Amino acid sequence: MHRDDVDHKLKIMGIWLHGLGMIVVLALVLSGVCFVHGPIERQIADDAARADALQRLLRGEAGVRAEHTRLSKELAAARKEAVELNSRIPDEPREADFLAQVSRLADDVGLQIQDYRPGTIASNHSYSTMQVDLICEGDYASICSFVDRLAELPRFSTVVQLQIEPGDAEEQYATKLTLKLYFGVKGIAHGASASKA
C-alpha cells in the first residue's frame, strides 16, 4: 500500500506539474501575442499608412513636376525679358538719341512733331526717369500708330499722359504726349546681364 500511495501521490503531482506546465505555456503564448504580435500588427498598420501616403505622393509627383517645369519656363522667360528690357535702358538720359528715334517714327506714321521738351529727372532706388513732352499734329490714325509703335523703339519709354484736341485743319488733331524715359538702372550691369541670358 505504501507503494500505491506513492504512485497515487506521484500521479497527482504529475497532473499538477502538467497543469502548471500548461499554465506556463499558455502564459508564454499570451505574452508572445501581447509583446510580439501586437507590435507587429501596429508596425504593419503604420507601414500600410506610410505606403498609402507615399502612393498619394507619387500620384501627385507628376503634377509637381509639371508645375516645376511650367514655373521654370516662366522664370526663364522673365529673366530673358528683363535682360531685353535692360538692354533698352541706357546709363544716361541720352534724350537726343530718343528724339532721333521718335522723329523717325513720327515721319513713318505721318505725324508732325512741333515741339520736344525734355523735362524733370527723377531717381529712385533702382532706376532714374526723365519726363519728355511732345507737341504733335496729325490725323487720328497717325496718332494711334505713333503711340502703338512707341513700344517697338530701341529705347524703353512709357506714355504718362495723352491729350488730343481738334487742330486747325480738318481731320488734324493737336496732341500733347508726355513720355517717361528710363535710364541708369542701378544694381545690374548691362554687359553682365546680357551675357547671362
Tab-separated table of C-alpha atoms in Angstrom, residues 73-144:
chain	number	residue	atom	x	y	z
A	73	LYS	CA	9.880	78.210	-68.146
A	74	GLU	CA	8.150	81.298	-66.725
A	75	LEU	CA	11.291	82.200	-64.773
A	76	ALA	CA	13.491	81.772	-67.858
A	77	ALA	CA	11.097	83.924	-69.910
A	78	ALA	CA	11.024	86.598	-67.184
A	79	ARG	CA	14.826	86.626	-66.997
A	80	LYS	CA	15.082	86.912	-70.778
A	81	GLU	CA	12.535	89.730	-70.797
A	82	ALA	CA	14.437	91.520	-68.009
A	83	VAL	CA	17.698	91.267	-69.964
A	84	GLU	CA	15.995	92.529	-73.143
A	85	LEU	CA	14.360	95.385	-71.254
A	86	ASN	CA	17.630	96.273	-69.545
A	87	SER	CA	19.336	96.433	-72.948
A	88	ARG	CA	16.772	99.112	-73.951
A	89	ILE	CA	17.625	101.311	-70.954
A	90	PRO	CA	20.884	103.305	-71.245
A	91	ASP	CA	23.019	104.501	-68.340
A	92	GLU	CA	22.484	108.192	-69.211
A	93	PRO	CA	19.306	110.049	-70.329
A	94	ARG	CA	20.508	110.453	-73.966
A	95	GLU	CA	17.352	112.355	-74.879
A	96	ALA	CA	18.889	113.448	-78.211
A	97	ASP	CA	19.055	109.793	-79.307
A	98	PHE	CA	15.454	109.344	-78.211
A	99	LEU	CA	14.403	112.451	-80.149
A	100	ALA	CA	16.008	110.988	-83.287
A	101	GLN	CA	14.144	107.681	-82.798
A	102	VAL	CA	10.829	109.449	-82.120
A	103	SER	CA	11.310	111.748	-85.133
A	104	ARG	CA	11.886	108.785	-87.470
A	105	LEU	CA	8.793	107.067	-86.082
A	106	ALA	CA	6.703	110.237	-86.489
A	107	ASP	CA	7.852	110.559	-90.123
A	108	ASP	CA	6.979	106.894	-90.747
A	109	VAL	CA	3.398	107.279	-89.487
A	110	GLY	CA	2.758	110.805	-90.845
A	111	LEU	CA	2.788	112.692	-87.542
A	112	GLN	CA	4.427	116.121	-87.232
A	113	ILE	CA	6.383	116.829	-84.046
A	114	GLN	CA	6.100	120.568	-83.444
A	115	ASP	CA	7.830	120.763	-80.071
A	116	TYR	CA	10.029	118.500	-77.974
A	117	ARG	CA	10.539	119.458	-74.315
A	118	PRO	CA	12.829	117.471	-72.034
A	119	GLY	CA	11.513	117.761	-68.504
A	120	THR	CA	12.322	116.771	-64.979
A	121	ILE	CA	14.611	113.940	-63.948
A	122	ALA	CA	13.619	111.718	-61.037
A	123	SER	CA	15.563	108.911	-59.369
A	124	ASN	CA	14.573	106.102	-57.064
A	125	HIS	CA	16.490	103.174	-55.575
A	126	SER	CA	16.578	101.127	-58.793
A	127	TYR	CA	16.397	103.464	-61.812
A	128	SER	CA	16.060	107.074	-62.996
A	129	THR	CA	13.470	108.653	-65.276
A	130	MET	CA	13.164	111.753	-67.406
A	131	GLN	CA	9.858	113.221	-68.450
A	132	VAL	CA	9.577	114.383	-72.068
A	133	ASP	CA	6.681	116.357	-73.576
A	134	LEU	CA	5.911	116.123	-77.291
A	135	ILE	CA	3.556	118.513	-79.049
A	136	CYS	CA	2.394	116.871	-82.286
A	137	GLU	CA	-0.184	117.218	-85.003
A	138	GLY	CA	-1.645	114.577	-87.260
A	139	ASP	CA	-4.721	112.637	-88.163
A	140	TYR	CA	-6.240	110.160	-85.742
A	141	ALA	CA	-4.696	107.110	-87.455
A	142	SER	CA	-1.176	108.579	-87.341
A	143	ILE	CA	-1.554	109.417	-83.639
A	144	CYS	CA	-2.739	105.881	-82.847
